[in-house]
Coordinates of C-alpha atoms in Angstrom, one line a residue:
M1 CA -110.8 -59.8 -5.8
V2 CA -113.3 -57.1 -6.7
L3 CA -113.0 -56.4 -10.4
N4 CA -114.9 -53.1 -10.8
P5 CA -112.0 -50.8 -9.5
V6 CA -109.7 -52.5 -12.0
I7 CA -112.1 -52.5 -15.0
S8 CA -113.2 -48.9 -14.3
K9 CA -109.6 -47.8 -15.1
L10 CA -110.2 -48.8 -18.7
A11 CA -113.3 -46.6 -19.1
G12 CA -113.3 -44.6 -22.3
K13 CA -110.4 -46.3 -23.9
L14 CA -110.0 -48.8 -26.8
V15 CA -109.1 -52.4 -26.1
V16 CA -107.9 -54.5 -29.0
L17 CA -108.0 -58.3 -28.6
A18 CA -105.2 -59.8 -30.9
S19 CA -106.8 -63.2 -31.1
A20 CA -109.3 -65.0 -33.2
S21 CA -110.4 -67.3 -30.4
P22 CA -114.1 -67.1 -29.7
R23 CA -113.5 -68.4 -26.2
R24 CA -111.3 -65.4 -25.3
M25 CA -113.6 -62.9 -26.9
E26 CA -116.5 -64.3 -24.9
I27 CA -114.5 -64.2 -21.6
L28 CA -113.4 -60.6 -22.1
R29 CA -116.8 -59.5 -23.4
N30 CA -118.4 -60.7 -20.3
T31 CA -116.1 -58.7 -18.1
N32 CA -116.3 -55.3 -19.7
H33 CA -118.4 -53.5 -22.2
L34 CA -116.1 -50.6 -22.1
K35 CA -115.0 -48.4 -24.9
T36 CA -111.6 -47.3 -25.8
P37 CA -108.4 -48.0 -23.8
D38 CA -105.1 -47.9 -25.7
V39 CA -104.4 -51.5 -24.8
V40 CA -103.7 -54.5 -27.1
I41 CA -104.2 -58.0 -25.5
G42 CA -102.7 -61.1 -27.1
A43 CA -103.0 -64.6 -25.8
D44 CA -102.2 -68.2 -26.8
T45 CA -102.9 -71.5 -25.0
I46 CA -101.0 -74.8 -25.2
V47 CA -101.4 -78.2 -23.6
A48 CA -98.3 -80.0 -22.3
V49 CA -98.0 -83.6 -21.2
D50 CA -94.8 -85.7 -20.5
G51 CA -92.7 -82.8 -21.9
T52 CA -94.5 -82.7 -25.2
I53 CA -96.6 -79.7 -26.4
L54 CA -100.0 -80.5 -27.9
E55 CA -101.4 -77.8 -30.2
K56 CA -104.6 -78.0 -32.2
P57 CA -105.1 -81.3 -34.0
V58 CA -104.9 -81.3 -37.8
D59 CA -107.4 -84.1 -38.3
K60 CA -109.3 -86.8 -36.4
N61 CA -106.4 -89.1 -36.2
D62 CA -104.3 -86.3 -34.7
A63 CA -107.0 -85.6 -32.2
Y64 CA -107.1 -89.3 -31.2
R65 CA -103.3 -89.3 -30.8
M66 CA -103.6 -86.3 -28.4
L67 CA -106.5 -87.4 -26.4
S68 CA -105.3 -91.0 -26.0
R69 CA -102.0 -89.5 -24.7
L70 CA -103.9 -87.5 -22.1
S71 CA -106.1 -90.4 -21.0
G72 CA -105.7 -91.2 -17.3
K73 CA -102.9 -88.6 -16.9
E74 CA -102.5 -85.1 -15.4
H75 CA -101.3 -82.5 -17.8
S76 CA -100.7 -78.8 -17.8
V77 CA -102.5 -76.1 -19.6
Y78 CA -100.5 -72.9 -20.2
T79 CA -101.8 -69.6 -21.5
G80 CA -99.3 -66.9 -22.3
V81 CA -100.7 -63.3 -22.3
V82 CA -99.1 -60.1 -23.5
I83 CA -100.5 -56.7 -22.6
V84 CA -99.3 -53.9 -24.9
L85 CA -99.8 -50.4 -23.4
C86 CA -99.7 -47.7 -26.0
H87 CA -99.4 -43.9 -26.1
E88 CA -99.6 -41.8 -29.2
N89 CA -97.6 -38.6 -29.1
E90 CA -98.5 -35.3 -30.6
N91 CA -96.1 -36.0 -33.5
K92 CA -98.0 -39.2 -34.2
S93 CA -95.1 -41.4 -33.0
V94 CA -96.2 -44.3 -30.7
D95 CA -94.5 -45.4 -27.5
Y96 CA -95.4 -48.7 -26.0
R97 CA -94.5 -51.0 -23.1
L98 CA -95.1 -54.8 -22.9
I99 CA -96.2 -56.8 -19.9
D100 CA -96.4 -60.5 -20.3
F101 CA -97.3 -63.4 -18.0
Y102 CA -98.5 -66.9 -18.1
E103 CA -100.9 -69.1 -16.1
E104 CA -100.6 -72.8 -15.6
T105 CA -103.6 -75.0 -14.7
K106 CA -103.3 -78.8 -13.9
V107 CA -106.0 -81.0 -15.5
K108 CA -106.4 -84.7 -14.8
F109 CA -108.2 -86.8 -17.4
A110 CA -110.2 -89.9 -16.5
D111 CA -109.2 -93.2 -18.1
L112 CA -111.0 -92.9 -21.5
S113 CA -112.4 -95.9 -23.4
E114 CA -112.1 -96.1 -27.1
S115 CA -115.8 -95.5 -27.6
M116 CA -115.8 -92.4 -25.5
L117 CA -112.7 -91.1 -27.3
W118 CA -114.2 -91.5 -30.7
E119 CA -117.6 -90.3 -29.7
Y120 CA -116.0 -87.0 -28.6
I121 CA -113.8 -86.8 -31.7
D122 CA -116.7 -87.4 -34.0
S123 CA -118.6 -84.5 -32.4
G124 CA -116.1 -82.2 -34.1
E125 CA -115.3 -80.3 -31.0
P126 CA -111.6 -81.1 -30.7
M127 CA -110.6 -79.6 -34.1
D128 CA -109.9 -76.0 -33.1
K129 CA -108.7 -76.5 -29.5
A130 CA -105.2 -76.9 -28.0
G131 CA -104.8 -80.4 -26.8
G132 CA -107.9 -81.5 -28.7
Y133 CA -110.5 -80.7 -26.1
G134 CA -112.7 -77.9 -24.8
I135 CA -113.4 -78.1 -21.1
Q136 CA -116.3 -75.7 -21.2
A137 CA -118.3 -77.9 -23.5
L138 CA -118.5 -81.7 -24.2
G139 CA -114.8 -82.0 -23.3
G140 CA -115.8 -81.5 -19.7
M141 CA -116.9 -85.2 -19.6
L142 CA -113.3 -86.2 -20.1
V143 CA -112.0 -84.3 -17.1
E144 CA -111.6 -85.9 -13.6
R145 CA -110.3 -82.8 -11.8
V146 CA -108.9 -79.3 -12.3
H147 CA -106.3 -77.6 -10.1
G148 CA -106.1 -73.9 -10.8
D149 CA -107.9 -71.4 -12.9
F150 CA -110.8 -73.0 -14.9
L151 CA -111.0 -70.1 -17.3
N152 CA -107.3 -70.6 -18.1
V153 CA -108.2 -74.0 -19.6
V154 CA -111.0 -72.4 -21.5
G155 CA -108.5 -70.0 -23.0
F156 CA -107.9 -66.9 -21.0
P157 CA -106.7 -66.5 -17.3
L158 CA -109.1 -63.8 -16.4
N159 CA -108.2 -63.6 -12.7
H160 CA -104.4 -63.3 -13.4
F161 CA -105.2 -60.7 -16.1
C162 CA -107.2 -58.6 -13.7
K163 CA -104.4 -58.8 -11.1
Q164 CA -102.0 -57.5 -13.8
L165 CA -104.3 -54.6 -14.5
D166 CA -104.5 -53.8 -10.8
V167 CA -100.7 -53.7 -10.7
V168 CA -100.5 -51.5 -13.8
F169 CA -103.1 -49.0 -12.8
N170 CA -103.3 -49.0 -9.0
T171 CA -99.7 -49.5 -7.8
S172 CA -97.8 -46.2 -7.2
G173 CA -94.7 -45.6 -9.3
L174 CA -95.7 -48.0 -12.1
L175 CA -96.5 -47.5 -15.7
L176 CA -99.6 -45.5 -15.8
S177 CA -99.4 -43.7 -12.5
Q178 CA -100.2 -40.0 -12.5
E179 CA -96.6 -39.1 -11.8
I180 CA -95.3 -40.9 -15.0
L181 CA -98.3 -39.6 -17.0
A182 CA -97.4 -36.1 -16.0
H183 CA -93.7 -36.7 -16.8
S184 CA -94.7 -38.1 -20.2
E185 CA -96.7 -35.0 -21.0
T186 CA -93.6 -32.9 -20.3
N187 CA -91.4 -35.1 -22.4
V188 CA -93.9 -34.9 -25.3
K189 CA -93.8 -31.1 -25.2
D190 CA -90.0 -31.3 -25.3
E191 CA -90.2 -33.7 -28.3
H192 CA -88.8 -36.5 -26.2
T193 CA -90.4 -39.9 -26.0
W194 CA -92.9 -41.1 -23.4
P195 CA -90.9 -43.3 -20.9
L196 CA -92.3 -46.7 -21.8
G197 CA -89.1 -48.4 -22.9
N198 CA -89.5 -49.7 -26.4
S199 CA -90.7 -47.2 -28.9
C200 CA -92.0 -47.1 -32.5
S201 CA -91.0 -43.5 -32.8
T202 CA -88.8 -42.3 -35.7
N203 CA -87.9 -39.2 -33.8
P204 CA -84.0 -39.2 -33.4
A205 CA -84.3 -37.5 -30.1
A206 CA -86.3 -40.4 -28.8
E207 CA -83.3 -42.8 -29.1
N208 CA -81.3 -40.8 -26.5
T209 CA -84.0 -39.7 -24.1
A210 CA -86.3 -42.8 -23.7
A211 CA -86.3 -44.6 -20.4
P212 CA -84.1 -47.8 -20.4
S213 CA -85.9 -50.6 -22.2
L214 CA -86.9 -53.6 -20.1
S215 CA -87.8 -57.0 -21.3
S216 CA -91.3 -58.2 -20.4
R217 CA -89.9 -60.7 -17.9
E218 CA -87.9 -57.9 -16.2
Q219 CA -91.0 -55.8 -16.1
L220 CA -92.8 -58.5 -14.2
T221 CA -89.8 -58.8 -11.9
E222 CA -90.0 -55.0 -11.4
V223 CA -93.7 -55.4 -10.3
I224 CA -93.5 -58.6 -8.2
G225 CA -89.8 -59.4 -8.1
T226 CA -89.4 -58.9 -4.4
E227 CA -92.2 -61.4 -3.7
R228 CA -90.7 -63.9 -6.1
E229 CA -87.3 -63.7 -4.5
D230 CA -88.8 -64.3 -1.1
N231 CA -90.7 -67.3 -2.2
G232 CA -87.8 -69.0 -3.9
P233 CA -87.9 -71.2 -7.0
Q234 CA -91.2 -71.9 -8.7
K235 CA -92.5 -75.2 -7.5
D236 CA -93.3 -76.7 -10.9
D237 CA -90.0 -75.6 -12.4
L238 CA -88.1 -77.2 -9.5
Q239 CA -90.1 -80.4 -9.7
R240 CA -89.4 -80.7 -13.5
I241 CA -85.7 -80.4 -12.9
I242 CA -85.8 -82.9 -10.1
E243 CA -87.7 -85.3 -12.4
L244 CA -85.0 -84.9 -15.1
M245 CA -82.2 -85.5 -12.5
D246 CA -83.9 -88.6 -11.2
G247 CA -84.8 -90.0 -14.6
F248 CA -82.0 -92.5 -14.6
K249 CA -83.1 -93.9 -11.2
A250 CA -86.6 -94.7 -12.6
S251 CA -85.0 -96.4 -15.6
K252 CA -82.7 -98.5 -13.4
A253 CA -85.6 -99.5 -11.1
L254 CA -87.5 -100.7 -14.1
F255 CA -84.5 -102.6 -15.4
T256 CA -83.7 -104.2 -12.0
A257 CA -87.3 -105.3 -11.4
S258 CA -87.5 -106.8 -14.9
R259 CA -84.2 -108.6 -14.5
L260 CA -85.2 -110.1 -11.1
G261 CA -88.5 -111.3 -12.5
V262 CA -90.7 -109.3 -10.2
F263 CA -93.5 -108.7 -12.7
D264 CA -93.7 -112.3 -13.8
L265 CA -93.7 -113.4 -10.2
L266 CA -96.5 -111.1 -9.2
Q267 CA -98.5 -112.2 -12.2
S268 CA -98.3 -115.8 -11.2
R269 CA -98.7 -115.1 -7.5
P270 CA -100.4 -111.7 -6.9
E271 CA -100.7 -110.1 -3.4
L272 CA -97.3 -111.1 -2.0
D273 CA -95.7 -108.9 0.6
A274 CA -92.1 -107.6 0.4
A275 CA -90.6 -110.5 2.5
Q276 CA -92.3 -113.1 0.3
V277 CA -91.1 -111.4 -2.9
A278 CA -87.6 -111.2 -1.5
Q279 CA -87.6 -114.9 -0.7
E280 CA -88.7 -115.7 -4.3
I281 CA -86.2 -113.5 -6.0
K282 CA -83.4 -114.3 -3.6
A283 CA -82.8 -110.7 -2.4
S284 CA -82.8 -108.8 0.9
V285 CA -86.1 -107.8 2.4
K286 CA -84.9 -104.2 2.8
G287 CA -83.7 -103.9 -0.8
T288 CA -86.8 -105.6 -2.1
Q289 CA -89.1 -103.3 -0.1
C290 CA -87.3 -100.2 -1.6
L291 CA -87.6 -101.6 -5.1
L292 CA -91.2 -102.5 -4.8
D293 CA -92.2 -99.1 -3.4
A294 CA -90.2 -97.4 -6.2
C295 CA -92.2 -99.5 -8.8
V296 CA -95.5 -98.4 -7.1
S297 CA -94.4 -94.8 -7.3
L298 CA -93.7 -95.3 -11.0
G299 CA -97.2 -96.8 -11.7
L300 CA -95.8 -100.3 -12.4
L301 CA -97.1 -102.0 -9.3
R302 CA -100.1 -101.5 -7.0
T303 CA -100.4 -102.0 -3.3
C304 CA -103.1 -101.9 -0.6
Q305 CA -103.4 -101.5 3.1
K306 CA -102.2 -105.1 3.7
R307 CA -98.9 -104.0 2.1
V308 CA -99.1 -106.7 -0.5
Y309 CA -98.2 -106.0 -4.2
M310 CA -99.8 -106.6 -7.5
N311 CA -99.0 -105.7 -11.1
A312 CA -100.5 -102.5 -12.4
A313 CA -102.0 -102.3 -15.9
L314 CA -98.7 -101.0 -17.4
A315 CA -96.8 -104.0 -16.2
Q316 CA -99.5 -106.4 -17.4
G317 CA -99.4 -104.8 -20.9
F318 CA -95.7 -104.5 -21.5
L319 CA -93.5 -106.0 -18.8
L320 CA -94.6 -109.7 -18.6
S321 CA -92.4 -112.1 -20.5
D322 CA -95.4 -113.7 -22.2
A323 CA -97.5 -110.5 -22.8
P324 CA -98.5 -110.1 -26.5
H325 CA -96.7 -106.7 -26.5
S326 CA -94.0 -107.5 -24.1
L327 CA -91.0 -105.1 -24.1
G328 CA -89.0 -107.5 -21.9
G329 CA -86.4 -108.1 -24.6
Y330 CA -85.9 -104.4 -25.3
I331 CA -85.7 -103.6 -21.6
Q332 CA -83.0 -106.2 -21.2
H333 CA -81.1 -104.7 -24.2
C334 CA -81.4 -101.2 -22.7
D335 CA -80.1 -102.4 -19.4
Q336 CA -77.2 -104.4 -20.6
T337 CA -76.2 -102.6 -23.8
V338 CA -77.6 -99.1 -23.9
W339 CA -77.1 -98.2 -20.3
P340 CA -73.3 -98.8 -20.3
L341 CA -73.0 -96.9 -23.6
F342 CA -74.9 -93.9 -22.2
T343 CA -72.5 -93.7 -19.2
H344 CA -70.0 -92.4 -21.8
L345 CA -72.4 -89.9 -23.4
E346 CA -70.1 -87.0 -22.7
C347 CA -67.3 -88.7 -24.7
A348 CA -69.8 -89.4 -27.5
V349 CA -70.8 -85.7 -27.6
R350 CA -67.2 -84.6 -27.6
D351 CA -65.9 -87.1 -30.1
G352 CA -69.1 -87.6 -32.2
T353 CA -68.6 -91.3 -32.3
H354 CA -70.1 -94.4 -30.7
Q355 CA -68.8 -95.7 -27.4
H356 CA -68.5 -99.5 -27.7
E357 CA -64.8 -99.6 -27.1
K358 CA -65.1 -97.6 -23.8
A359 CA -68.2 -99.4 -22.7
F360 CA -67.2 -103.0 -23.5
G361 CA -63.5 -102.8 -24.2
K362 CA -63.9 -104.0 -27.8
K363 CA -63.1 -102.0 -30.9
A364 CA -65.5 -102.9 -33.7
N365 CA -64.8 -102.5 -37.4
D366 CA -68.4 -103.6 -38.2
L367 CA -70.7 -103.1 -35.2
F368 CA -73.2 -105.7 -36.2
Q369 CA -70.7 -108.3 -37.3
D370 CA -68.0 -107.8 -34.6
T371 CA -69.9 -106.6 -31.5
L372 CA -73.6 -107.3 -31.5
Y373 CA -73.3 -110.8 -33.0
N374 CA -70.1 -112.1 -31.5
N375 CA -71.6 -114.6 -29.1
Q376 CA -74.8 -116.5 -28.6
D377 CA -76.1 -114.5 -25.6
I378 CA -75.6 -111.1 -27.3
K379 CA -77.2 -112.4 -30.5
L380 CA -80.3 -113.5 -28.6
R381 CA -80.5 -110.4 -26.5
F382 CA -80.3 -108.1 -29.5
M383 CA -82.8 -110.2 -31.5
S384 CA -85.2 -110.3 -28.6
A385 CA -84.9 -106.5 -28.3
M386 CA -85.7 -106.0 -32.0
H387 CA -88.5 -108.5 -31.8
S388 CA -90.0 -106.6 -28.9
I389 CA -90.1 -103.3 -30.8
A390 CA -91.3 -104.9 -34.0
K391 CA -94.2 -106.6 -32.1
V392 CA -95.3 -103.3 -30.6
T393 CA -94.9 -101.2 -33.7
G394 CA -95.5 -103.7 -36.5
R395 CA -99.2 -103.3 -37.0
A396 CA -99.0 -99.5 -37.1
V397 CA -96.3 -99.6 -39.7
A398 CA -98.0 -102.4 -41.8
T399 CA -101.3 -100.4 -42.0
A400 CA -99.9 -96.9 -42.4
F401 CA -100.4 -97.1 -46.2
D402 CA -102.5 -99.0 -48.6
L403 CA -100.0 -101.7 -49.8
S404 CA -102.5 -103.9 -51.6
R405 CA -100.8 -103.2 -54.9
F406 CA -97.6 -105.0 -53.7
K407 CA -97.6 -108.8 -53.9
T408 CA -94.0 -109.4 -52.9
A409 CA -92.0 -107.6 -50.3
C410 CA -88.4 -107.9 -48.9
D411 CA -87.8 -106.9 -45.4
L412 CA -84.1 -106.0 -45.3
G413 CA -82.6 -106.6 -41.9
G414 CA -86.0 -107.9 -40.8
C415 CA -84.4 -109.9 -37.9
T416 CA -87.0 -112.2 -36.4
G417 CA -89.7 -111.6 -39.0
A418 CA -92.1 -109.9 -36.5
L419 CA -92.9 -107.0 -38.9
A420 CA -93.1 -109.4 -41.9
H421 CA -95.8 -111.4 -40.1
E422 CA -97.7 -108.2 -39.4
L423 CA -97.5 -107.3 -43.0
T424 CA -98.9 -110.6 -44.2
K425 CA -101.7 -110.3 -41.6
A426 CA -102.7 -106.9 -42.8
H427 CA -102.3 -107.7 -46.5
P428 CA -103.4 -111.3 -47.2
E429 CA -102.1 -111.4 -50.8
M430 CA -98.5 -110.4 -49.8
R431 CA -95.5 -112.6 -49.5
V432 CA -92.5 -111.3 -47.5
T433 CA -88.9 -112.4 -47.6
V434 CA -86.8 -111.5 -44.6
F435 CA -83.2 -110.9 -45.7
D436 CA -80.7 -110.8 -42.9
L437 CA -77.3 -112.0 -41.8
P438 CA -76.8 -115.8 -41.7
T439 CA -76.4 -115.9 -37.9
V440 CA -79.7 -114.1 -37.5
V441 CA -81.6 -116.3 -40.0
E442 CA -80.2 -119.3 -38.2
M443 CA -81.8 -118.3 -34.9
S444 CA -85.0 -116.7 -36.3
G445 CA -87.0 -119.9 -35.7
R446 CA -87.0 -119.3 -32.0
F447 CA -89.2 -116.2 -32.5
S448 CA -91.5 -117.3 -35.3
P449 CA -95.2 -117.3 -34.4
Q450 CA -96.9 -120.7 -34.1
H451 CA -99.4 -121.8 -36.7
S452 CA -98.4 -118.9 -39.0
E453 CA -99.2 -119.1 -42.7
N454 CA -96.3 -120.0 -44.9
R455 CA -96.1 -116.5 -46.5
V456 CA -93.0 -115.4 -44.7
S457 CA -89.6 -116.8 -45.7
F458 CA -86.0 -116.2 -44.6
L459 CA -83.0 -115.7 -46.8
A460 CA -79.4 -115.3 -45.5
G461 CA -77.2 -112.6 -46.8
D462 CA -75.6 -109.2 -46.3
F463 CA -77.6 -106.4 -47.9
F464 CA -74.4 -104.4 -48.5
E465 CA -72.6 -107.2 -50.3
D466 CA -75.0 -109.9 -51.7
E467 CA -77.6 -109.8 -54.4
L468 CA -81.0 -108.5 -53.0
P469 CA -84.1 -110.6 -53.5
K470 CA -86.5 -109.3 -56.2
A471 CA -89.6 -107.6 -54.7
D472 CA -92.3 -105.0 -55.4
L473 CA -91.7 -103.4 -52.0
Y474 CA -88.5 -103.1 -50.0
I475 CA -88.8 -102.5 -46.3
L476 CA -86.2 -100.8 -44.1
A477 CA -87.4 -100.8 -40.5
R478 CA -84.9 -99.2 -38.1
I479 CA -82.1 -99.8 -40.5
L480 CA -81.1 -96.5 -42.0
H481 CA -80.5 -94.8 -38.6
D482 CA -77.6 -97.2 -38.0
W483 CA -75.6 -95.8 -40.8
P484 CA -74.1 -92.5 -42.0
D485 CA -75.2 -91.0 -45.3
E486 CA -72.4 -92.6 -47.3
K487 CA -73.5 -96.1 -46.4
V488 CA -77.2 -95.2 -46.8
H489 CA -76.5 -94.1 -50.3
V490 CA -74.8 -97.5 -51.0
L491 CA -77.9 -99.4 -49.7
L492 CA -80.4 -97.2 -51.5
R493 CA -78.4 -97.5 -54.8
R494 CA -78.5 -101.3 -54.5
I495 CA -82.3 -101.2 -53.8
A496 CA -82.9 -98.8 -56.7
D497 CA -81.0 -101.2 -59.1
S498 CA -83.3 -104.0 -58.0
C499 CA -86.5 -101.9 -58.4
T500 CA -88.7 -101.5 -61.4
S501 CA -91.0 -98.5 -62.0
G502 CA -93.9 -98.5 -59.5
S503 CA -91.9 -100.4 -56.9
A504 CA -91.5 -98.7 -53.6
V505 CA -89.4 -98.4 -50.4
L506 CA -91.2 -98.4 -47.0
I507 CA -89.1 -96.8 -44.2
A508 CA -90.0 -97.1 -40.5
E509 CA -87.9 -94.8 -38.3
T510 CA -88.3 -92.3 -35.5
M511 CA -88.6 -89.0 -37.4
L512 CA -87.0 -85.9 -35.8
D513 CA -89.6 -83.5 -37.1
G514 CA -91.3 -81.6 -34.3
W515 CA -88.4 -82.4 -31.9
K516 CA -90.6 -84.5 -29.6
P517 CA -88.6 -85.4 -26.5
H518 CA -88.6 -89.1 -27.4
S519 CA -87.2 -88.3 -30.9
A520 CA -84.4 -86.1 -29.6
L521 CA -83.4 -88.6 -27.0
Q522 CA -83.4 -91.4 -29.6
S523 CA -81.0 -89.3 -31.6
L524 CA -78.6 -89.4 -28.6
N525 CA -79.2 -93.1 -28.5
M526 CA -77.9 -93.5 -32.0
L527 CA -74.9 -91.3 -31.2
V528 CA -73.6 -93.6 -28.5
Q529 CA -74.5 -96.8 -30.2
T530 CA -73.8 -96.6 -34.0
E531 CA -72.2 -94.7 -36.8
G532 CA -75.6 -93.3 -37.9
M533 CA -78.2 -90.8 -36.8
E534 CA -81.9 -90.2 -36.7
R535 CA -83.2 -88.0 -39.5
R536 CA -85.9 -85.6 -40.5
E537 CA -88.5 -86.3 -43.2
R538 CA -86.8 -83.9 -45.6
Q539 CA -83.5 -85.7 -45.1
F540 CA -85.0 -89.1 -46.0
A541 CA -86.8 -87.5 -49.0
D542 CA -83.5 -86.0 -50.3
L543 CA -81.6 -89.3 -49.9
L544 CA -84.3 -91.2 -51.8
C545 CA -84.6 -88.6 -54.5
Q546 CA -81.0 -89.1 -55.5
H547 CA -81.7 -92.7 -56.3
G548 CA -84.9 -92.1 -58.4
F549 CA -87.6 -92.4 -55.7
G550 CA -90.3 -89.8 -55.4
D551 CA -93.9 -89.2 -54.4
V552 CA -92.8 -89.4 -50.8
Q553 CA -95.6 -89.8 -48.2
V554 CA -95.2 -89.8 -44.4
V555 CA -97.5 -91.1 -41.7
H556 CA -96.9 -90.4 -38.0
T557 CA -98.3 -93.6 -36.6
R558 CA -98.6 -92.3 -32.9
N559 CA -96.4 -95.3 -32.1
F560 CA -92.7 -95.7 -31.5
L561 CA -91.9 -95.5 -35.2
D562 CA -93.2 -93.3 -38.1
A563 CA -93.6 -94.6 -41.6
L564 CA -92.5 -93.2 -45.0
I565 CA -93.1 -94.6 -48.4
A566 CA -91.4 -93.5 -51.7
F567 CA -92.0 -94.8 -55.2
K568 CA -89.5 -95.6 -57.9
M569 CA -90.1 -93.2 -60.7

């Protein structure tokens, strides 16, 4: 597209850029050195990956969280632009019209090593950039490919902007055509408003004579609506909806492959074809082929021209039964407990209650006593699930704060002791007591790490009923979200009674602040499973304050759980 015929339309007018971005200023400065159009241009850029918006990092750790999330993935860069076209009337009132649009560019990051990530972060470049990188400078070394407008990633979609100017100034019948300009001059003389829709005028006559106001989206439809209608739904929007509709299929493919032992099999015997895998897992060749190909599409398996299958890195890291960070136990829990509960989500939303009776045919007075722990298999499955999460999140929680002042800790509902062991590894002077139900303590030995130091002990009891062990630090990891506020107050009151000044409570939960997709979905998870809920940081602080805890500090660990600590005042 030739830009001169478009840019020349702005000659002699004042352009105001409503942005502090040096990148946008540079892009627009390079395209025109014109003087004074009555146009205000505003723009903002965001980066989105896996349904989460990444804005500018607040510090180096936040930059690391963003960039590590982008590593090896394709993400979208969106810039929203607003063009405000203004006209000052003879009576000094101002009429204006808004045109807005957005541009999306797909960017694929390479797989980034830790050293490359930190080298880039230490350069200081990520700090003032959406998503934590600048593609036009050092950040370009992180990028594998770009699909779309490169300048949009820099911060301003110049090509799309010029197309909009072309529509505004060169299309007959639109905003600044000679016919409307002439009409506007007549209206001004008659003390009516210029027909731009929204008006800042205080002239009473303006309210009755202005042209109908159109939203910016309607204005775009007015300009290119016919073309949009002919082209049908936007491809990316349709793809996103399809991904959401198909999400349960991906989950069930993962659950099924895990239950059938596909990942452990391909770790012990890589490069098997579908027929060989089918024979080993005692399934049909047709069904096995479909399942393996689905796992390839999800990035869990790899294949080659010989049509044999191998584990991908994701499977090796999290899906093997003996992997250090195996989520096998939690996957099994999701498959056999969470999945049936979620099939009754509509009832949970309508009733506001958990769905154990509908899902399993059992009414529970106490979920953890009557339902989760009522037989050996369910006990082991639940404990294995909690062990999986604690292994993955334990180190991040244990190192979120400087806990060196605390010599004794009590992990209430600490299950298998996985978090307790991470605490003792991170803080060599600390001793931790795991306080949980007798049936849990009885089976905890099955999960204890071999050759561990004898600084983790187990004590049986009910933290709602029995005397709590004395400790400098009380730990509540994924405990409070199981209960409504009334029961949380009971537990916090009991902890406060056991604390002395300077003692503290360490809470590890999924915080709802920011409404990350994972957090909001976890809130639904608690709705169908328990009496409780996920909470925001402020809610935790308010609960703790009522029991004499203050100086609340929060760390977003970039892991499954966030960490909060509060001190007894």
